[in-house]
Amino acid sequence: MIPATFDYVRAGSVDEVIGLLGEHGDDAKLLAGGHSLLPLMKLRLAQPALLVDIGRLRELSYVTEEEDVIALGALTRHHDIATSPVTLSSVPLLAHVAGQIGDLQVRHRGTIGGSICHGDPASDLAAVLLALGATFVAQGPNGRREIDAQDFFVSFFEVALRSDELLVEIRVPRPLDARWGFEKLTKRAQDWAIVGAVAVRSRSGVGVGLINLGPVPLRSSAVEAAVVAGSNAAEAAAFAAEGTEPSADFNGSVAYRQHVARVLVRRALEKAGV
Amino acid sequence: MQIDITVNGTAESHDVEARTLLVYYLRDAVGLKGTNVGCDTTSCGACTVLLNGESVKSCTVLAAQVAGEEVTTIEGLALEDGRMHPVQQAFQECHGLQCGYCTPGMVMAITSLLAENPDPTEEYIRLGLEGNLCRCTGYHNIVAAALAASQALEMRQ
């Protein structure tokens, strides 16, 4: 399979990217690691007129520790997040999940920013960043702005970036004394989750994220509220399907997926010490 | 567009379309047919090559993305005196292949794995090869070859 033709530009700086996006608007598509976009282009489900390759903007690849926040450059690869001493010590949940994406070859290319901007509801990282209360930093012609993960995922494969903005950083509040659980149901190791759940409990509260249970990655406020009100894992997990709209396919019906969501949320909560 | 890539230590420069995937750059422009196209959907790993020493699936990388960088294919693994690379040697000794179609990708993936962890456990090898599918021998002898290669590499150092 070969992508349709496109013009290709390799961007040398963030400013150049913003300029190109301003000039070409929705005709342009950013290429990071390419492990979401290129498969879509090969299937001709995406046919951008202009591909702006941002993959060499090394200044957007980092994991740094600030006082209360772990900052990740948008072009940090999954493999780097999985093996970074900073994530391993301060947000081991993120390292664990990044280390389970796709397979090693995929993790050598795929980036956290590319994955998030793709807006796939089956994304493991999106649900984890929702549960961790992360913030996304977008840069456009008028400078930078921060977007709560909660507000970032707008609809199916659509995120809150404007057409002349790019994601430059992901900011994760350092979870204090956190315990966590991450559960995903797949048929084969490298597959996307049929259903997945993540729970984080720390001194600052509880976060529960759901994978592939609707058109966007979800944060389960119903389960979180039940935990805060004192419910145990089984009681709180009973609310896991609330507000979800999973699709049905050959992997399972809507009712099956909602059942699995309750099971996986309970397991994740138990691992998180709820 | 003119794309320059160092392939197996040789500077290559070829005029190809921007949409050319790395695997076709290697097979059709450079003429190295050792890298196979299997599933063509980032699943099977038959097209695995090394990009700056790390395994990648060349069906899901544009040649343009890696212009100026170093790619190693199965043809570039053998030692300078013509002897096989320890991973290749281990595949022969452990009978790590049957039809051979997945083999170049398996060998490249294992070379990358062993570069990251020279003293792997069997579990590390099995998890590390989740992106490489073999449809005939099963995986037992491939994993055995990877472990044998790690010991051979260790002795060489």
Short mmCIF file of C-alpha atoms in Angstrom, two decimals:
data_model
loop_
_atom_site.label_atom_id
_atom_site.label_comp_id
_atom_site.label_asym_id
_atom_site.label_seq_id
_atom_site.Cartn_x
_atom_site.Cartn_y
_atom_site.Cartn_z
CA MET A 1 0.00 0.00 0.00
CA ILE A 2 1.35 3.38 -1.02
CA PRO A 3 0.09 6.75 0.22
CA ALA A 4 -1.46 9.21 -2.24
CA THR A 5 0.94 11.91 -3.41
CA PHE A 6 1.71 14.88 -1.19
CA ASP A 7 4.20 17.69 -0.88
CA TYR A 8 6.77 17.17 1.84
CA VAL A 9 8.52 19.76 3.96
CA ARG A 10 10.90 19.00 6.78
CA ALA A 11 10.46 21.73 9.39
CA GLY A 12 13.56 23.19 11.01
CA SER A 13 11.88 25.02 13.87
CA VAL A 14 8.60 25.37 15.76
CA ASP A 15 8.14 28.85 14.28
CA GLU A 16 8.48 27.43 10.78
CA VAL A 17 5.83 24.84 11.60
CA ILE A 18 3.40 27.48 12.84
CA GLY A 19 4.07 29.57 9.72
CA LEU A 20 3.37 26.61 7.43
CA LEU A 21 0.20 25.74 9.33
CA GLY A 22 -0.97 29.36 9.06
CA GLU A 23 -0.32 29.33 5.33
CA HIS A 24 -1.80 25.94 4.47
CA GLY A 25 -4.46 25.42 7.17
CA ASP A 26 -6.23 22.11 7.07
CA ASP A 27 -4.42 21.06 3.87
CA ALA A 28 -1.32 20.52 5.99
CA LYS A 29 -0.78 17.64 8.36
CA LEU A 30 2.02 17.30 10.88
CA LEU A 31 4.13 14.15 10.77
CA ALA A 32 5.88 13.17 14.00
CA GLY A 33 6.83 9.50 14.28
CA GLY A 34 4.22 8.65 11.67
CA HIS A 35 2.91 5.53 13.37
CA SER A 36 -0.68 6.69 13.40
CA LEU A 37 -0.69 8.92 10.32
CA LEU A 38 1.26 6.82 7.81
CA PRO A 39 -0.96 3.73 8.22
CA LEU A 40 -4.00 5.97 7.58
CA MET A 41 -2.30 7.48 4.53
CA LYS A 42 -1.39 4.04 3.20
CA LEU A 43 -5.06 3.06 3.45
CA ARG A 44 -5.90 6.42 1.79
CA LEU A 45 -8.11 7.26 4.76
CA ALA A 46 -5.96 10.40 5.07
CA GLN A 47 -4.70 12.28 2.01
CA PRO A 48 -3.07 15.50 3.18
CA ALA A 49 -1.83 17.81 0.42
CA LEU A 50 1.18 18.85 2.50
CA LEU A 51 3.08 16.81 5.04
CA VAL A 52 5.10 18.90 7.48
CA ASP A 53 7.69 16.60 9.03
CA ILE A 54 8.39 17.77 12.58
CA GLY A 55 10.20 14.58 13.52
CA ARG A 56 13.63 16.22 13.68
CA LEU A 57 12.69 19.00 16.09
CA ARG A 58 14.93 17.52 18.75
CA GLU A 59 14.13 20.39 21.10
CA LEU A 60 10.67 18.84 21.53
CA SER A 61 12.03 15.53 22.80
CA TYR A 62 12.70 15.53 26.55
CA VAL A 63 11.48 14.37 29.93
CA THR A 64 12.25 16.89 32.66
CA GLU A 65 11.38 17.19 36.29
CA GLU A 66 10.06 20.44 37.68
CA GLU A 67 8.98 21.04 41.26
CA ASP A 68 5.43 19.74 40.99
CA VAL A 69 5.31 18.65 37.37
CA ILE A 70 6.90 16.17 34.99
CA ALA A 71 7.22 17.87 31.59
CA LEU A 72 7.42 15.79 28.43
CA GLY A 73 8.26 17.22 25.03
CA ALA A 74 5.59 16.36 22.48
CA LEU A 75 8.09 14.46 20.33
CA THR A 76 9.32 12.22 23.12
CA ARG A 77 9.13 8.67 21.86
CA HIS A 78 7.24 5.94 23.72
CA HIS A 79 10.49 4.03 24.17
CA ASP A 80 12.14 7.05 25.80
CA ILE A 81 9.19 7.50 28.18
CA ALA A 82 9.28 3.80 29.03
CA THR A 83 12.99 3.93 29.90
CA SER A 84 13.50 7.47 31.23
CA PRO A 85 14.82 7.53 34.81
CA VAL A 86 12.49 10.49 35.46
CA THR A 87 9.29 8.70 34.47
CA LEU A 88 10.43 5.44 36.05
CA SER A 89 10.95 7.14 39.40
CA SER A 90 8.30 9.88 39.40
CA VAL A 91 5.46 8.58 37.19
CA PRO A 92 6.06 4.85 36.83
CA LEU A 93 2.49 4.42 35.55
CA LEU A 94 3.37 6.48 32.49
CA ALA A 95 6.58 4.49 31.90
CA HIS A 96 4.68 1.22 32.27
CA VAL A 97 1.95 2.18 29.81
CA ALA A 98 4.35 3.71 27.27
CA GLY A 99 6.28 0.42 27.40
CA GLN A 100 3.18 -1.55 26.41
CA ILE A 101 2.21 0.43 23.33
CA GLY A 102 2.37 -1.54 20.09
CA ASP A 103 5.71 -3.29 19.97
CA LEU A 104 9.33 -2.23 20.38
CA GLN A 105 9.72 -1.11 16.75
CA VAL A 106 6.59 1.02 17.10
CA ARG A 107 7.87 2.48 20.38
CA HIS A 108 11.14 3.39 18.67
CA ARG A 109 9.19 5.72 16.34
CA GLY A 110 5.87 6.67 17.94
CA THR A 111 5.68 9.84 20.03
CA ILE A 112 3.48 10.88 22.93
CA GLY A 113 2.39 14.07 21.16
CA GLY A 114 1.58 12.27 17.93
CA SER A 115 -0.47 9.72 19.79
CA ILE A 116 -2.40 12.36 21.75
CA CYS A 117 -3.08 14.60 18.73
CA HIS A 118 -4.32 11.61 16.75
CA GLY A 119 -7.30 11.61 19.15
CA ASP A 120 -7.93 7.88 19.01
CA PRO A 121 -10.36 6.80 21.78
CA ALA A 122 -8.46 3.50 21.96
CA SER A 123 -5.25 5.28 22.98
CA ASP A 124 -3.77 3.99 26.23
CA LEU A 125 -1.77 7.16 26.81
CA ALA A 126 -4.77 9.47 26.47
CA ALA A 127 -6.69 7.67 29.21
CA VAL A 128 -3.63 7.64 31.46
CA LEU A 129 -3.03 11.36 30.96
CA LEU A 130 -6.70 12.03 31.75
CA ALA A 131 -6.44 10.02 34.95
CA LEU A 132 -3.25 11.84 35.91
CA GLY A 133 -4.88 15.25 35.32
CA ALA A 134 -2.32 16.27 32.69
CA THR A 135 -2.23 19.56 30.83
CA PHE A 136 -1.30 19.96 27.16
CA VAL A 137 0.65 22.99 25.94
CA ALA A 138 -0.22 24.22 22.45
CA GLN A 139 1.85 26.76 20.57
CA GLY A 140 0.43 29.00 17.85
CA PRO A 141 1.11 32.38 16.25
CA ASN A 142 0.07 34.17 19.46
CA GLY A 143 2.24 32.12 21.78
CA ARG A 144 1.45 29.24 24.08
CA ARG A 145 -1.72 28.19 25.86
CA GLU A 146 -2.50 25.33 28.19
CA ILE A 147 -5.40 22.95 27.61
CA ASP A 148 -6.67 20.56 30.28
CA ALA A 149 -6.61 16.95 29.11
CA GLN A 150 -10.34 16.93 29.98
CA ASP A 151 -11.01 19.59 27.34
CA PHE A 152 -8.58 18.31 24.71
CA PHE A 153 -10.46 15.37 23.22
CA VAL A 154 -13.34 16.97 21.36
CA SER A 155 -14.83 14.16 19.29
CA PHE A 156 -13.88 11.06 17.31
CA PHE A 157 -10.27 11.65 16.15
CA GLU A 158 -10.68 15.38 16.79
CA VAL A 159 -8.76 17.40 19.36
CA ALA A 160 -8.89 21.00 20.59
CA LEU A 161 -5.88 22.25 18.63
CA ARG A 162 -6.55 25.10 16.20
CA SER A 163 -5.40 24.59 12.63
CA ASP A 164 -2.34 26.83 13.21
CA GLU A 165 -1.29 25.28 16.51
CA LEU A 166 0.96 22.38 17.41
CA LEU A 167 1.25 20.50 20.65
CA VAL A 168 4.66 21.18 22.20
CA GLU A 169 4.53 19.80 25.73
CA ILE A 170 2.60 17.49 28.04
CA ARG A 171 2.63 18.47 31.71
CA VAL A 172 1.84 15.81 34.30
CA PRO A 173 1.28 16.90 37.90
CA ARG A 174 3.61 14.80 40.04
CA PRO A 175 1.39 12.24 41.77
CA LEU A 176 2.37 12.05 45.42
CA ASP A 177 2.51 8.64 47.08
CA ALA A 178 0.55 7.27 44.15
CA ARG A 179 -0.64 3.73 43.71
CA TRP A 180 -2.06 2.73 40.37
CA GLY A 181 -3.54 -0.01 38.25
CA PHE A 182 -3.60 -0.38 34.49
CA GLU A 183 -5.70 -3.06 32.83
CA LYS A 184 -6.27 -3.70 29.18
CA LEU A 185 -8.03 -6.46 27.31
CA THR A 186 -6.42 -7.40 24.01
CA LYS A 187 -6.53 -10.50 21.85
CA ARG A 188 -2.84 -10.27 20.94
CA ALA A 189 -0.04 -8.53 22.83
CA GLN A 190 0.50 -5.77 20.28
CA ASP A 191 -3.20 -4.99 19.68
CA TRP A 192 -5.15 -1.91 20.65
CA ALA A 193 -7.27 -2.36 23.76
CA ILE A 194 -10.74 -3.79 23.18
CA VAL A 195 -11.44 -2.15 26.54
CA GLY A 196 -8.98 -0.70 29.03
CA ALA A 197 -9.00 1.06 32.36
CA VAL A 198 -6.53 2.97 34.48
CA ALA A 199 -6.81 4.12 38.08
CA VAL A 200 -4.48 6.36 40.05
CA ARG A 201 -4.85 7.13 43.72
CA SER A 202 -2.55 9.65 45.32
CA ARG A 203 -2.57 12.21 48.09
CA SER A 204 -4.13 14.67 45.66
CA GLY A 205 -7.10 12.45 44.84
CA VAL A 206 -8.25 9.70 42.53
CA GLY A 207 -8.27 9.55 38.74
CA VAL A 208 -9.93 6.91 36.56
CA GLY A 209 -9.49 6.76 32.78
CA LEU A 210 -11.32 4.54 30.30
CA ILE A 211 -9.94 3.27 27.01
CA ASN A 212 -12.08 2.62 23.94
CA LEU A 213 -15.47 3.14 25.60
CA GLY A 214 -16.79 5.95 23.43
CA PRO A 215 -15.85 8.37 20.66
CA VAL A 216 -13.20 10.01 22.86
CA PRO A 217 -10.89 8.85 25.65
CA LEU A 218 -12.87 9.18 28.88
CA ARG A 219 -12.34 10.13 32.49
CA SER A 220 -14.88 8.40 34.70
CA SER A 221 -16.16 11.06 37.08
CA ALA A 222 -18.87 8.68 38.37
CA VAL A 223 -16.32 6.13 39.57
CA GLU A 224 -14.06 8.84 40.96
CA ALA A 225 -16.96 10.38 42.90
CA ALA A 226 -17.89 7.00 44.36
CA VAL A 227 -14.32 6.44 45.55
CA VAL A 228 -14.17 9.90 47.09
CA ALA A 229 -17.48 9.18 48.85
CA GLY A 230 -15.92 6.11 50.44
CA SER A 231 -17.00 3.24 48.18
CA ASN A 232 -14.73 0.22 47.88
CA ALA A 233 -13.36 -0.92 44.52
CA ALA A 234 -16.29 -3.22 43.67
CA GLU A 235 -18.91 -0.65 44.64
CA ALA A 236 -17.22 2.16 42.73
CA ALA A 237 -16.56 0.00 39.66
CA ALA A 238 -20.30 -0.61 39.33
CA PHE A 239 -20.45 2.94 37.92
CA ALA A 240 -17.74 2.31 35.30
CA ALA A 241 -20.12 2.07 32.33
CA GLU A 242 -21.92 5.30 33.21
CA GLY A 243 -21.66 7.82 30.40
CA THR A 244 -19.88 5.38 28.08
CA GLU A 245 -20.88 4.77 24.46
CA PRO A 246 -18.70 1.93 23.21
CA SER A 247 -19.20 0.73 19.68
CA ALA A 248 -19.99 -2.88 18.83
CA ASP A 249 -17.79 -4.89 16.47
CA PHE A 250 -16.46 -8.40 16.01
CA ASN A 251 -14.58 -8.07 19.30
CA GLY A 252 -17.74 -7.65 21.33
CA SER A 253 -21.14 -6.06 21.82
CA VAL A 254 -21.87 -2.84 23.68
CA ALA A 255 -23.08 -4.78 26.72
CA TYR A 256 -19.96 -6.97 26.70
CA ARG A 257 -17.64 -3.97 26.58
CA GLN A 258 -19.51 -2.24 29.41
CA HIS A 259 -19.30 -5.40 31.49
CA VAL A 260 -15.57 -5.69 30.83
CA ALA A 261 -15.19 -2.01 31.76
CA ARG A 262 -16.69 -2.69 35.20
CA VAL A 263 -14.40 -5.68 35.70
CA LEU A 264 -11.24 -3.87 34.58
CA VAL A 265 -12.03 -0.73 36.59
CA ARG A 266 -12.51 -2.86 39.71
CA ARG A 267 -9.15 -4.57 39.12
CA ALA A 268 -7.42 -1.25 38.44
CA LEU A 269 -8.93 0.30 41.58
CA GLU A 270 -7.86 -2.67 43.67
CA LYS A 271 -4.30 -2.36 42.39
CA ALA A 272 -4.45 1.36 43.19
CA GLY A 273 -5.30 0.48 46.78
CA VAL A 274 -8.97 1.50 46.75
CA MET B 1 12.95 14.45 -4.40
CA GLN B 2 16.59 13.58 -3.83
CA ILE B 3 16.97 11.52 -0.68
CA ASP B 4 20.35 10.73 0.84
CA ILE B 5 20.56 7.88 3.33
CA THR B 6 23.59 5.99 4.56
CA VAL B 7 22.70 2.35 4.01
CA ASN B 8 25.01 -0.29 5.46
CA GLY B 9 27.77 2.30 5.64
CA THR B 10 27.44 3.39 2.01
CA ALA B 11 26.14 6.86 1.12
CA GLU B 12 23.10 6.37 -1.11
CA SER B 13 21.40 9.17 -3.03
CA HIS B 14 18.28 8.50 -5.07
CA ASP B 15 15.59 10.59 -6.70
CA VAL B 16 12.31 9.14 -5.44
CA GLU B 17 8.80 10.37 -4.75
CA ALA B 18 8.14 11.94 -1.34
CA ARG B 19 5.66 9.14 -0.62
CA THR B 20 8.31 6.42 -1.02
CA LEU B 21 8.37 4.18 2.01
CA LEU B 22 11.75 3.27 3.41
CA VAL B 23 11.29 -0.41 2.56
CA TYR B 24 10.79 0.42 -1.14
CA TYR B 25 13.69 2.86 -1.09
CA LEU B 26 15.85 -0.02 0.15
CA ARG B 27 14.43 -2.68 -2.17
CA ASP B 28 13.82 -0.74 -5.38
CA ALA B 29 16.08 2.33 -5.32
CA VAL B 30 19.11 0.83 -3.54
CA GLY B 31 18.41 -2.69 -4.82
CA LEU B 32 18.73 -4.52 -1.51
CA LYS B 33 16.03 -7.18 -1.57
CA GLY B 34 16.82 -8.79 1.78
CA THR B 35 14.26 -6.69 3.63
CA ASN B 36 10.86 -8.31 3.08
CA VAL B 37 7.42 -6.77 2.93
CA GLY B 38 5.04 -8.93 4.88
CA CYS B 39 1.79 -7.51 6.21
CA ASP B 40 2.47 -3.93 5.08
CA THR B 41 0.50 -2.73 8.14
CA THR B 42 3.13 -2.35 10.91
CA SER B 43 2.17 -5.69 12.40
CA CYS B 44 4.42 -8.52 11.25
CA GLY B 45 7.93 -7.08 11.51
CA ALA B 46 9.28 -8.76 8.33
CA CYS B 47 10.47 -5.34 7.12
CA THR B 48 12.39 -4.52 10.31
CA VAL B 49 15.67 -2.65 9.75
CA LEU B 50 17.92 -0.66 12.05
CA LEU B 51 17.65 3.11 12.05
CA ASN B 52 20.66 4.55 13.84
CA GLY B 53 20.99 1.15 15.50
CA GLU B 54 17.37 0.82 16.64
CA SER B 55 14.77 -1.51 15.14
CA VAL B 56 11.99 0.11 13.09
CA LYS B 57 9.38 -1.21 10.67
CA SER B 58 10.44 0.16 7.31
CA CYS B 59 6.93 -0.18 5.82
CA THR B 60 5.82 2.59 8.18
CA VAL B 61 8.66 5.06 7.72
CA LEU B 62 9.01 7.41 4.78
CA ALA B 63 12.44 7.43 3.20
CA ALA B 64 12.23 11.22 3.45
CA GLN B 65 11.87 11.01 7.22
CA VAL B 66 15.26 9.38 7.63
CA ALA B 67 17.23 11.36 5.05
CA GLY B 68 20.71 11.97 6.42
CA GLU B 69 20.51 9.09 8.88
CA GLU B 70 21.99 5.60 9.03
CA VAL B 71 20.06 2.49 8.09
CA THR B 72 21.29 -1.07 8.45
CA THR B 73 19.64 -3.94 6.60
CA ILE B 74 20.21 -7.68 6.79
CA GLU B 75 22.81 -7.30 4.01
CA GLY B 76 24.85 -5.02 6.24
CA LEU B 77 25.15 -7.31 9.23
CA ALA B 78 27.85 -9.73 8.12
CA LEU B 79 31.32 -9.11 9.47
CA GLU B 80 33.98 -7.48 7.30
CA ASP B 81 35.74 -10.78 6.63
CA GLY B 82 32.50 -12.21 5.26
CA ARG B 83 31.61 -14.32 8.28
CA MET B 84 28.05 -14.16 9.49
CA HIS B 85 27.04 -11.84 12.30
CA PRO B 86 26.62 -13.74 15.61
CA VAL B 87 22.83 -13.38 15.40
CA GLN B 88 22.82 -14.85 11.88
CA GLN B 89 25.20 -17.61 12.99
CA ALA B 90 22.92 -18.44 15.92
CA PHE B 91 19.92 -18.72 13.61
CA GLN B 92 21.81 -21.26 11.54
CA GLU B 93 23.04 -23.24 14.53
CA CYS B 94 19.69 -23.26 16.35
CA HIS B 95 17.66 -23.82 13.19
CA GLY B 96 15.77 -20.61 13.91
CA LEU B 97 13.87 -20.58 10.64
CA GLN B 98 11.79 -22.69 8.34
CA CYS B 99 10.49 -20.80 5.29
CA GLY B 100 12.75 -17.87 6.12
CA TYR B 101 10.40 -15.05 5.24
CA CYS B 102 10.33 -13.50 8.72
CA THR B 103 14.04 -14.17 9.26
CA PRO B 104 15.62 -10.88 8.11
CA GLY B 105 13.19 -8.96 10.31
CA MET B 106 13.72 -11.32 13.22
CA VAL B 107 17.50 -11.05 12.95
CA MET B 108 17.37 -7.24 12.82
CA ALA B 109 14.91 -7.04 15.72
CA ILE B 110 17.08 -9.32 17.84
CA THR B 111 20.22 -7.35 16.95
CA SER B 112 18.49 -4.22 18.26
CA LEU B 113 17.23 -6.01 21.38
CA LEU B 114 20.69 -7.31 22.24
CA ALA B 115 22.23 -3.90 21.70
CA GLU B 116 19.86 -2.52 24.34
CA ASN B 117 20.23 -5.44 26.72
CA PRO B 118 23.29 -7.65 26.12
CA ASP B 119 22.31 -10.05 28.91
CA PRO B 120 18.62 -10.78 28.28
CA THR B 121 16.29 -13.25 29.92
CA GLU B 122 14.10 -15.48 27.81
CA GLU B 123 11.11 -13.38 28.88
CA TYR B 124 12.81 -10.20 27.69
CA ILE B 125 13.42 -11.79 24.28
CA ARG B 126 9.86 -13.05 23.98
CA LEU B 127 8.36 -9.70 24.96
CA GLY B 128 10.84 -7.85 22.77
CA LEU B 129 9.83 -9.89 19.73
CA GLU B 130 6.10 -9.25 20.06
CA GLY B 131 6.30 -7.15 16.90
CA ASN B 132 7.71 -9.97 14.77
CA LEU B 133 5.47 -12.74 13.54
CA CYS B 134 6.60 -16.15 12.34
CA ARG B 135 3.95 -18.29 10.69
CA CYS B 136 5.76 -21.57 10.37
CA THR B 137 8.29 -22.71 12.96
CA GLY B 138 6.73 -21.09 15.94
CA TYR B 139 9.06 -19.16 18.10
CA HIS B 140 10.96 -21.70 20.19
CA ASN B 141 14.08 -21.92 18.03
CA ILE B 142 14.05 -18.20 17.27
CA VAL B 143 14.15 -17.43 20.98
CA ALA B 144 16.85 -20.07 21.44
CA ALA B 145 18.86 -18.41 18.67
CA ALA B 146 18.49 -15.01 20.32
CA LEU B 147 19.76 -16.38 23.63
CA ALA B 148 22.64 -18.21 21.91
CA ALA B 149 23.54 -15.01 20.06
CA SER B 150 23.62 -13.05 23.30
CA GLN B 151 26.14 -15.51 24.68
CA ALA B 152 28.21 -15.43 21.50
CA LEU B 153 28.24 -11.63 21.52
CA GLU B 154 29.25 -11.62 25.17
CA MET B 155 32.17 -13.96 24.45
CA ARG B 156 33.28 -11.78 21.56
CA GLN B 157 33.61 -8.76 23.83
#
